Amino acid sequence: MALLSDLFPHPVVQAPMAGGASRPALAAAVSEAGGLGFLAAGYKTPAAMYEEIKQLRALTSRPFGVNLFLPQPPAADPAAVGVYAEQLAGEATWYDTPLGEWDRDADDAYEAKLAILLDDPVPVVSFTFGCPSPEALAALAAAGTRTVVTVTSPAEAEAARRAGADAVCAQGVEAGGHQGTHHDDPHADGTGAGIGLLSLLAQLRETVRIPVVAAGGLMRGADIAAVLAAGACAAQLGTAFLACPESGAHPLHKRALTDPLFVRTELTRAFSGRPARGLVNRFVREHGPYAPAAYPQVHFLTAPLRKAAAAAGDPQALGLWAGQGHRLARELPAAELVQLLVAELGAASAPSNRGSK
């Protein structure tokens, strides 16, 4: 099978951002501009995922990808979720909304979504929060689909290689949104255990022979040049595309990326129960230290609060996912952003900028 990067002329991948940002219009614009657009199937029903695929196919004939979440284990301590719900009672009163029903299936309808993608294949399928079985990867390969597994360590990359993935997406700790670790370890919280992107790329280059897509805080063409020089075959950008008009991110989220009110990001469990990098707002400050390691139970629990805060125009209780480079976000149409990134990549890669004469 040909390499993943053979599917798109420019080494620019639009990250699959669950929660509504990665809608068909955004993915189509990126693919049409020569990058690789992605849909995010996370939190959607199988029918909704398939409907978005049909919409995307109507917008572009170029290759695109679909991202799936791997099923998660049951909450290690359900009582802790109940305690957190009690702590959030004041938020429910303030926003005049009940907390969400959190005792739900944690498999995100994975098998049903996978069955659809095997029955009606798409060019690329990527996976987050774990590594699919060798049988699933082999079935997708037989259907002509390239596969990518999100990894945050050399050990996870080696597991993906052994399982038969075509490539891995190396996610540095700088990345916005959820950390795609295969096993959520609450004992690592606050220890600085996450690996920075360039360090992760160097380790993968030394240990794993598999194509690597780099992700984590990348916002400019020079960033893309750096990760390509470090051994990646392409760069995956999420936060950089959030501000695009085709993005389905809430307007409050888009504005917050460059709002001087939000000065930093941090990893927090406050909204979902799993470490995710976002802008630090009131909700993160007040509830992050007490949120349990319980994903996706906490995600379901806080969903009504986030919806009510959005309706009230209050960004202080939204999950404002963003990478460390968020202040560099540019409000450009997605196709123009891809073109600008490619131009910046060319300028950064020119011999005069590499010290050559």
CSV table of C-alpha atoms in Angstrom, one decimal:
chain,number,residue,atom,x,y,z
A,1,MET,CA,0.0,0.0,0.0
A,2,ALA,CA,1.2,3.5,-0.8
A,3,LEU,CA,2.2,5.9,2.0
A,4,LEU,CA,-0.4,8.0,3.8
A,5,SER,CA,1.2,11.2,2.5
A,6,ASP,CA,0.7,10.1,-1.1
A,7,LEU,CA,-3.0,11.0,-0.6
A,8,PHE,CA,-2.5,14.7,-0.3
A,9,PRO,CA,0.0,17.1,-2.0
A,10,HIS,CA,0.7,19.3,1.0
A,11,PRO,CA,1.9,18.0,4.4
A,12,VAL,CA,-1.0,19.7,6.2
A,13,VAL,CA,-3.6,17.6,8.1
A,14,GLN,CA,-6.6,19.2,9.8
A,15,ALA,CA,-7.0,17.6,13.2
A,16,PRO,CA,-10.3,15.8,13.9
A,17,MET,CA,-11.8,17.9,16.7
A,18,ALA,CA,-14.8,16.3,18.4
A,19,GLY,CA,-17.6,18.4,19.7
A,20,GLY,CA,-18.6,20.1,16.4
A,21,ALA,CA,-15.5,22.0,15.2
A,22,SER,CA,-14.5,19.5,12.5
A,23,ARG,CA,-17.7,19.7,10.4
A,24,PRO,CA,-17.9,18.7,6.7
A,25,ALA,CA,-17.4,22.3,5.4
A,26,LEU,CA,-14.0,22.6,7.2
A,27,ALA,CA,-12.7,19.1,6.1
A,28,ALA,CA,-13.8,19.8,2.5
A,29,ALA,CA,-12.1,23.1,2.4
A,30,VAL,CA,-8.8,21.7,3.7
A,31,SER,CA,-8.9,18.7,1.3
A,32,GLU,CA,-9.8,20.9,-1.7
A,33,ALA,CA,-6.8,23.1,-0.8
A,34,GLY,CA,-4.4,20.1,-1.0
A,35,GLY,CA,-4.3,19.1,2.7
A,36,LEU,CA,-6.1,16.2,4.4
A,37,GLY,CA,-9.4,17.2,6.0
A,38,PHE,CA,-10.9,15.1,8.9
A,39,LEU,CA,-14.3,14.4,10.4
A,40,ALA,CA,-14.5,13.6,14.1
A,41,ALA,CA,-16.9,10.8,14.8
A,42,GLY,CA,-16.5,11.1,18.6
A,43,TYR,CA,-19.7,11.7,20.6
A,44,LYS,CA,-21.8,11.3,17.4
A,45,THR,CA,-24.2,8.5,16.7
A,46,PRO,CA,-23.3,6.1,13.8
A,47,ALA,CA,-26.1,7.6,11.7
A,48,ALA,CA,-24.8,11.1,12.4
A,49,MET,CA,-21.3,10.1,11.4
A,50,TYR,CA,-22.5,8.6,8.2
A,51,GLU,CA,-24.6,11.6,7.4
A,52,GLU,CA,-21.5,13.9,7.7
A,53,ILE,CA,-19.5,11.5,5.5
A,54,LYS,CA,-22.2,11.9,2.8
A,55,GLN,CA,-22.2,15.7,3.2
A,56,LEU,CA,-18.4,15.8,2.9
A,57,ARG,CA,-18.4,13.6,-0.2
A,58,ALA,CA,-20.9,16.0,-1.8
A,59,LEU,CA,-18.4,18.8,-1.2
A,60,THR,CA,-15.2,17.2,-2.4
A,61,SER,CA,-13.8,14.3,-4.3
A,62,ARG,CA,-10.4,14.6,-2.6
A,63,PRO,CA,-9.3,12.2,0.1
A,64,PHE,CA,-10.3,12.8,3.7
A,65,GLY,CA,-10.3,11.0,7.0
A,66,VAL,CA,-12.6,10.0,9.8
A,67,ASN,CA,-11.5,9.7,13.5
A,68,LEU,CA,-12.9,7.1,15.9
A,69,PHE,CA,-12.7,7.0,19.7
A,70,LEU,CA,-11.7,3.6,21.2
A,71,PRO,CA,-14.0,2.2,23.8
A,72,GLN,CA,-13.1,3.2,27.4
A,73,PRO,CA,-13.0,1.0,30.5
A,74,PRO,CA,-15.7,1.5,33.2
A,75,ALA,CA,-15.1,4.3,35.7
A,76,ALA,CA,-12.6,3.1,38.2
A,77,ASP,CA,-14.5,4.8,41.0
A,78,PRO,CA,-18.1,5.6,40.2
A,79,ALA,CA,-18.6,7.1,43.7
A,80,ALA,CA,-16.0,9.8,42.8
A,81,VAL,CA,-18.2,10.9,39.9
A,82,GLY,CA,-21.1,11.2,42.3
A,83,VAL,CA,-19.0,13.4,44.7
A,84,TYR,CA,-18.0,15.6,41.7
A,85,ALA,CA,-21.7,16.0,40.8
A,86,GLU,CA,-22.3,17.3,44.3
A,87,GLN,CA,-19.5,19.7,43.9
A,88,LEU,CA,-21.1,21.0,40.6
A,89,ALA,CA,-24.5,21.5,42.2
A,90,GLY,CA,-23.9,25.3,42.4
A,91,GLU,CA,-23.0,25.4,38.7
A,92,ALA,CA,-26.3,23.7,37.9
A,93,THR,CA,-28.2,26.2,40.0
A,94,TRP,CA,-26.3,29.2,38.5
A,95,TYR,CA,-27.0,28.1,34.9
A,96,ASP,CA,-30.5,26.8,35.7
A,97,THR,CA,-29.9,23.4,34.2
A,98,PRO,CA,-29.7,19.8,35.6
A,99,LEU,CA,-26.4,17.9,35.4
A,100,GLY,CA,-26.2,15.3,32.7
A,101,GLU,CA,-26.8,11.5,33.2
A,102,TRP,CA,-23.3,10.2,33.4
A,103,ASP,CA,-23.9,6.4,33.9
A,104,ARG,CA,-23.9,5.6,30.2
A,105,ASP,CA,-22.0,3.3,27.9
A,106,ALA,CA,-18.4,4.3,27.3
A,107,ASP,CA,-17.9,2.6,24.0
A,108,ASP,CA,-19.0,5.6,21.8
A,109,ALA,CA,-20.7,3.0,19.5
A,110,TYR,CA,-17.3,2.0,18.3
A,111,GLU,CA,-18.2,-1.3,16.7
A,112,ALA,CA,-21.2,0.2,14.8
A,113,LYS,CA,-19.1,3.0,13.4
A,114,LEU,CA,-16.4,0.7,12.4
A,115,ALA,CA,-18.9,-1.5,10.6
A,116,ILE,CA,-20.1,1.4,8.6
A,117,LEU,CA,-16.6,2.4,7.6
A,118,LEU,CA,-15.9,-1.2,6.5
A,119,ASP,CA,-19.1,-1.4,4.5
A,120,ASP,CA,-18.6,2.0,2.8
A,121,PRO,CA,-14.8,2.7,3.1
A,122,VAL,CA,-13.3,6.2,3.4
A,123,PRO,CA,-9.7,7.0,2.4
A,124,VAL,CA,-8.3,7.3,6.0
A,125,VAL,CA,-9.5,6.3,9.5
A,126,SER,CA,-7.6,7.4,12.6
A,127,PHE,CA,-8.1,6.3,16.2
A,128,THR,CA,-7.8,8.0,19.5
A,129,PHE,CA,-7.6,6.8,23.1
A,130,GLY,CA,-6.2,3.4,22.3
A,131,CYS,CA,-5.0,1.0,19.6
A,132,PRO,CA,-7.5,-1.0,17.6
A,133,SER,CA,-7.2,-4.8,17.2
A,134,PRO,CA,-5.0,-6.2,14.5
A,135,GLU,CA,-8.1,-7.7,13.0
A,136,ALA,CA,-9.8,-4.3,12.7
A,137,LEU,CA,-6.8,-2.7,11.1
A,138,ALA,CA,-6.4,-5.6,8.7
A,139,ALA,CA,-10.1,-5.4,7.7
A,140,LEU,CA,-9.7,-1.7,7.0
A,141,ALA,CA,-6.6,-2.3,5.0
A,142,ALA,CA,-8.4,-4.9,2.9
A,143,ALA,CA,-11.1,-2.3,2.3
A,144,GLY,CA,-8.4,0.1,0.9
A,145,THR,CA,-8.4,2.4,3.9
A,146,ARG,CA,-5.2,3.8,5.4
A,147,THR,CA,-5.1,3.8,9.2
A,148,VAL,CA,-3.5,6.1,11.7
A,149,VAL,CA,-3.3,5.6,15.5
A,150,THR,CA,-2.7,8.5,17.9
A,151,VAL,CA,0.2,7.9,20.2
A,152,THR,CA,1.9,9.9,23.0
A,153,SER,CA,4.9,7.6,23.6
A,154,PRO,CA,7.3,5.2,21.9
A,155,ALA,CA,5.7,2.3,23.6
A,156,GLU,CA,2.3,3.3,22.2
A,157,ALA,CA,3.8,3.8,18.7
A,158,GLU,CA,5.3,0.3,18.8
A,159,ALA,CA,2.0,-1.2,19.8
A,160,ALA,CA,0.4,0.5,16.8
A,161,ARG,CA,3.1,-0.8,14.5
A,162,ARG,CA,2.7,-4.3,15.8
A,163,ALA,CA,-1.1,-4.1,15.4
A,164,GLY,CA,-0.7,-3.1,11.7
A,165,ALA,CA,-1.3,0.6,11.6
A,166,ASP,CA,-0.1,2.4,8.4
A,167,ALA,CA,1.1,5.4,10.4
A,168,VAL,CA,0.9,7.0,13.8
A,169,CYS,CA,0.0,10.5,14.8
A,170,ALA,CA,2.5,11.6,17.4
A,171,GLN,CA,0.8,13.9,19.8
A,172,GLY,CA,3.0,16.2,21.9
A,173,VAL,CA,1.9,17.5,25.3
A,174,GLU,CA,1.5,21.0,23.7
A,175,ALA,CA,-1.6,19.8,21.8
A,176,GLY,CA,-5.0,21.3,22.4
A,177,GLY,CA,-7.9,19.0,23.4
A,178,HIS,CA,-7.7,15.6,24.9
A,179,GLN,CA,-4.4,13.8,25.3
A,180,GLY,CA,-4.7,10.7,23.2
A,181,THR,CA,-2.9,8.3,25.7
A,182,HIS,CA,-3.9,4.7,25.4
A,183,HIS,CA,-4.2,4.3,29.1
A,184,ASP,CA,-5.3,7.2,31.3
A,185,ASP,CA,-3.0,7.3,34.4
A,186,PRO,CA,-4.3,9.7,37.1
A,187,HIS,CA,-1.0,9.3,39.0
A,188,ALA,CA,0.8,11.2,36.2
A,189,ASP,CA,-1.3,14.3,36.7
A,190,GLY,CA,0.8,17.3,37.5
A,191,THR,CA,4.0,15.4,37.2
A,192,GLY,CA,5.0,16.8,33.8
A,193,ALA,CA,5.0,13.2,32.4
A,194,GLY,CA,3.8,14.3,29.0
A,195,ILE,CA,6.4,14.3,26.2
A,196,GLY,CA,7.0,17.5,24.1
A,197,LEU,CA,6.5,17.0,20.4
A,198,LEU,CA,10.0,17.4,19.1
A,199,SER,CA,11.3,15.1,21.9
A,200,LEU,CA,8.6,12.6,21.0
A,201,LEU,CA,9.5,12.7,17.3
A,202,ALA,CA,13.2,12.2,18.1
A,203,GLN,CA,12.4,9.2,20.2
A,204,LEU,CA,10.1,7.7,17.6
A,205,ARG,CA,12.7,8.2,14.9
A,206,GLU,CA,15.1,6.1,17.0
A,207,THR,CA,12.8,3.4,18.0
A,208,VAL,CA,9.9,2.8,15.6
A,209,ARG,CA,10.0,2.4,11.8
A,210,ILE,CA,6.6,3.7,10.8
A,211,PRO,CA,5.4,7.0,9.1
A,212,VAL,CA,4.7,9.7,11.7
A,213,VAL,CA,2.2,12.6,11.5
A,214,ALA,CA,3.2,15.3,14.1
A,215,ALA,CA,0.7,17.1,16.3
A,216,GLY,CA,1.0,19.5,19.1
A,217,GLY,CA,0.9,23.3,19.2
A,218,LEU,CA,1.7,23.8,15.5
A,219,MET,CA,0.4,27.1,14.1
A,220,ARG,CA,2.8,28.3,11.4
A,221,GLY,CA,4.5,27.0,8.3
A,222,ALA,CA,7.9,27.2,10.1
A,223,ASP,CA,6.4,24.8,12.7
A,224,ILE,CA,5.6,22.4,10.0
A,225,ALA,CA,9.1,22.7,8.5
A,226,ALA,CA,10.5,21.9,12.0
A,227,VAL,CA,8.6,18.7,12.4
A,228,LEU,CA,9.3,17.6,8.9
A,229,ALA,CA,13.0,18.1,9.5
A,230,ALA,CA,12.5,16.0,12.7
A,231,GLY,CA,11.3,13.1,10.7
A,232,ALA,CA,7.5,13.6,10.4
A,233,CYS,CA,5.8,13.0,7.0
A,234,ALA,CA,3.1,15.6,7.7
A,235,ALA,CA,1.8,18.0,10.4
A,236,GLN,CA,-1.6,17.9,12.0
A,237,LEU,CA,-3.1,21.2,13.1
A,238,GLY,CA,-6.2,21.6,15.2
A,239,THR,CA,-6.2,25.0,17.0
A,240,ALA,CA,-4.9,26.7,13.9
A,241,PHE,CA,-8.2,25.7,12.1
A,242,LEU,CA,-10.5,26.5,15.0
A,243,ALA,CA,-10.8,30.2,14.1
A,244,CYS,CA,-11.7,29.5,10.4
A,245,PRO,CA,-15.2,30.4,9.3
A,246,GLU,CA,-15.8,26.8,8.2
A,247,SER,CA,-15.1,25.6,11.7
A,248,GLY,CA,-18.1,24.6,13.8
A,249,ALA,CA,-16.5,25.8,17.0
A,250,HIS,CA,-18.7,28.2,19.1
A,251,PRO,CA,-18.0,31.9,18.4
A,252,LEU,CA,-17.1,32.3,22.1
A,253,HIS,CA,-14.4,29.6,21.6
A,254,LYS,CA,-13.1,31.3,18.5
A,255,ARG,CA,-12.8,34.7,20.1
A,256,ALA,CA,-11.2,33.3,23.3
A,257,LEU,CA,-8.2,32.0,21.3
A,258,THR,CA,-6.8,35.5,21.0
A,259,ASP,CA,-8.6,37.2,23.8
A,260,PRO,CA,-6.1,38.7,26.2
A,261,LEU,CA,-8.4,37.6,29.1
A,262,PHE,CA,-7.2,34.0,28.5
A,263,VAL,CA,-3.4,34.1,29.0
A,264,ARG,CA,-2.5,30.4,29.3
A,265,THR,CA,-3.6,26.8,28.8
A,266,GLU,CA,-3.3,23.8,31.0
A,267,LEU,CA,-4.3,20.2,31.1
A,268,THR,CA,-7.5,19.6,33.0
A,269,ARG,CA,-10.0,16.9,33.8
A,270,ALA,CA,-12.7,19.5,34.8
A,271,PHE,CA,-14.9,19.0,31.8
A,272,SER,CA,-14.5,15.4,30.7
A,273,GLY,CA,-12.6,13.4,33.4
A,274,ARG,CA,-9.6,13.0,31.0
A,275,PRO,CA,-6.6,15.3,30.7
A,276,ALA,CA,-7.3,17.9,28.0
A,277,ARG,CA,-5.5,21.1,27.2
A,278,GLY,CA,-7.7,24.2,27.2
A,279,LEU,CA,-7.7,27.9,28.0
A,280,VAL,CA,-7.8,28.4,31.8
A,281,ASN,CA,-11.1,29.9,32.7
A,282,ARG,CA,-13.1,30.1,35.9
A,283,PHE,CA,-14.5,26.5,35.6
A,284,VAL,CA,-11.0,25.1,35.2
A,285,ARG,CA,-9.6,27.0,38.1
A,286,GLU,CA,-12.4,26.1,40.5
A,287,HIS,CA,-13.1,22.5,39.5
A,288,GLY,CA,-10.0,21.2,37.8
A,289,PRO,CA,-8.2,20.3,41.0
A,290,TYR,CA,-11.1,18.1,42.2
A,291,ALA,CA,-12.3,16.4,38.9
A,292,PRO,CA,-12.0,12.6,39.0
A,293,ALA,CA,-10.4,10.4,36.4
A,294,ALA,CA,-13.6,9.2,34.9
A,295,TYR,CA,-13.9,9.6,31.1
A,296,PRO,CA,-16.4,9.9,29.4
A,297,GLN,CA,-18.6,10.0,32.5
A,298,VAL,CA,-17.6,13.5,33.5
A,299,HIS,CA,-18.0,14.6,29.9
A,300,PHE,CA,-21.7,13.5,30.1
A,301,LEU,CA,-22.1,15.0,33.5
A,302,THR,CA,-20.9,18.5,32.5
A,303,ALA,CA,-22.4,18.6,29.0
A,304,PRO,CA,-25.6,20.5,30.0
A,305,LEU,CA,-23.5,23.1,31.9
A,306,ARG,CA,-21.4,23.7,28.9
A,307,LYS,CA,-24.4,24.0,26.6
A,308,ALA,CA,-26.1,26.4,29.1
A,309,ALA,CA,-23.0,28.5,29.4
A,310,ALA,CA,-22.8,28.8,25.6
A,311,ALA,CA,-26.4,29.9,25.4
A,312,ALA,CA,-25.7,32.5,28.1
A,313,GLY,CA,-22.7,33.8,26.2
A,314,ASP,CA,-20.4,32.9,29.1
A,315,PRO,CA,-17.0,31.5,28.1
A,316,GLN,CA,-16.1,30.9,31.7
A,317,ALA,CA,-17.8,27.5,31.8
A,318,LEU,CA,-16.9,26.3,28.3
A,319,GLY,CA,-14.3,23.7,27.5
A,320,LEU,CA,-12.1,26.1,25.5
A,321,TRP,CA,-9.8,23.5,24.0
A,322,ALA,CA,-6.6,25.0,22.6
A,323,GLY,CA,-3.0,24.2,22.0
A,324,GLN,CA,-0.1,26.2,23.5
A,325,GLY,CA,0.2,28.2,20.3
A,326,HIS,CA,-3.4,29.5,20.4
A,327,ARG,CA,-2.4,33.2,20.4
A,328,LEU,CA,-1.2,32.7,16.9
A,329,ALA,CA,-4.6,31.8,15.5
A,330,ARG,CA,-5.6,33.5,12.3
A,331,GLU,CA,-9.2,34.1,11.2
A,332,LEU,CA,-8.8,33.0,7.6
A,333,PRO,CA,-10.9,30.8,5.4
A,334,ALA,CA,-9.5,27.3,5.7
A,335,ALA,CA,-8.3,27.1,2.1
A,336,GLU,CA,-6.4,30.4,2.5
A,337,LEU,CA,-4.9,29.1,5.7
A,338,VAL,CA,-3.6,26.0,4.0
A,339,GLN,CA,-2.1,28.1,1.2
A,340,LEU,CA,-0.5,30.4,3.7
A,341,LEU,CA,0.9,27.6,5.7
A,342,VAL,CA,2.4,26.0,2.5
A,343,ALA,CA,3.9,29.4,1.5
A,344,GLU,CA,5.4,29.8,5.0
A,345,LEU,CA,6.7,26.2,4.9
A,346,GLY,CA,8.4,26.9,1.6
A,347,ALA,CA,10.0,30.1,3.0
A,348,ALA,CA,11.2,28.3,6.1
A,349,SER,CA,12.6,25.4,4.0
A,350,ALA,CA,14.5,27.7,1.5
A,351,PRO,CA,18.3,27.1,1.5
A,352,SER,CA,18.9,30.7,2.7
A,353,ASN,CA,16.9,30.0,5.8
A,354,ARG,CA,18.8,26.8,6.5
A,355,GLY,CA,22.1,28.5,6.6
A,356,SER,CA,23.1,27.3,3.1
A,357,LYS,CA,24.7,29.5,0.5
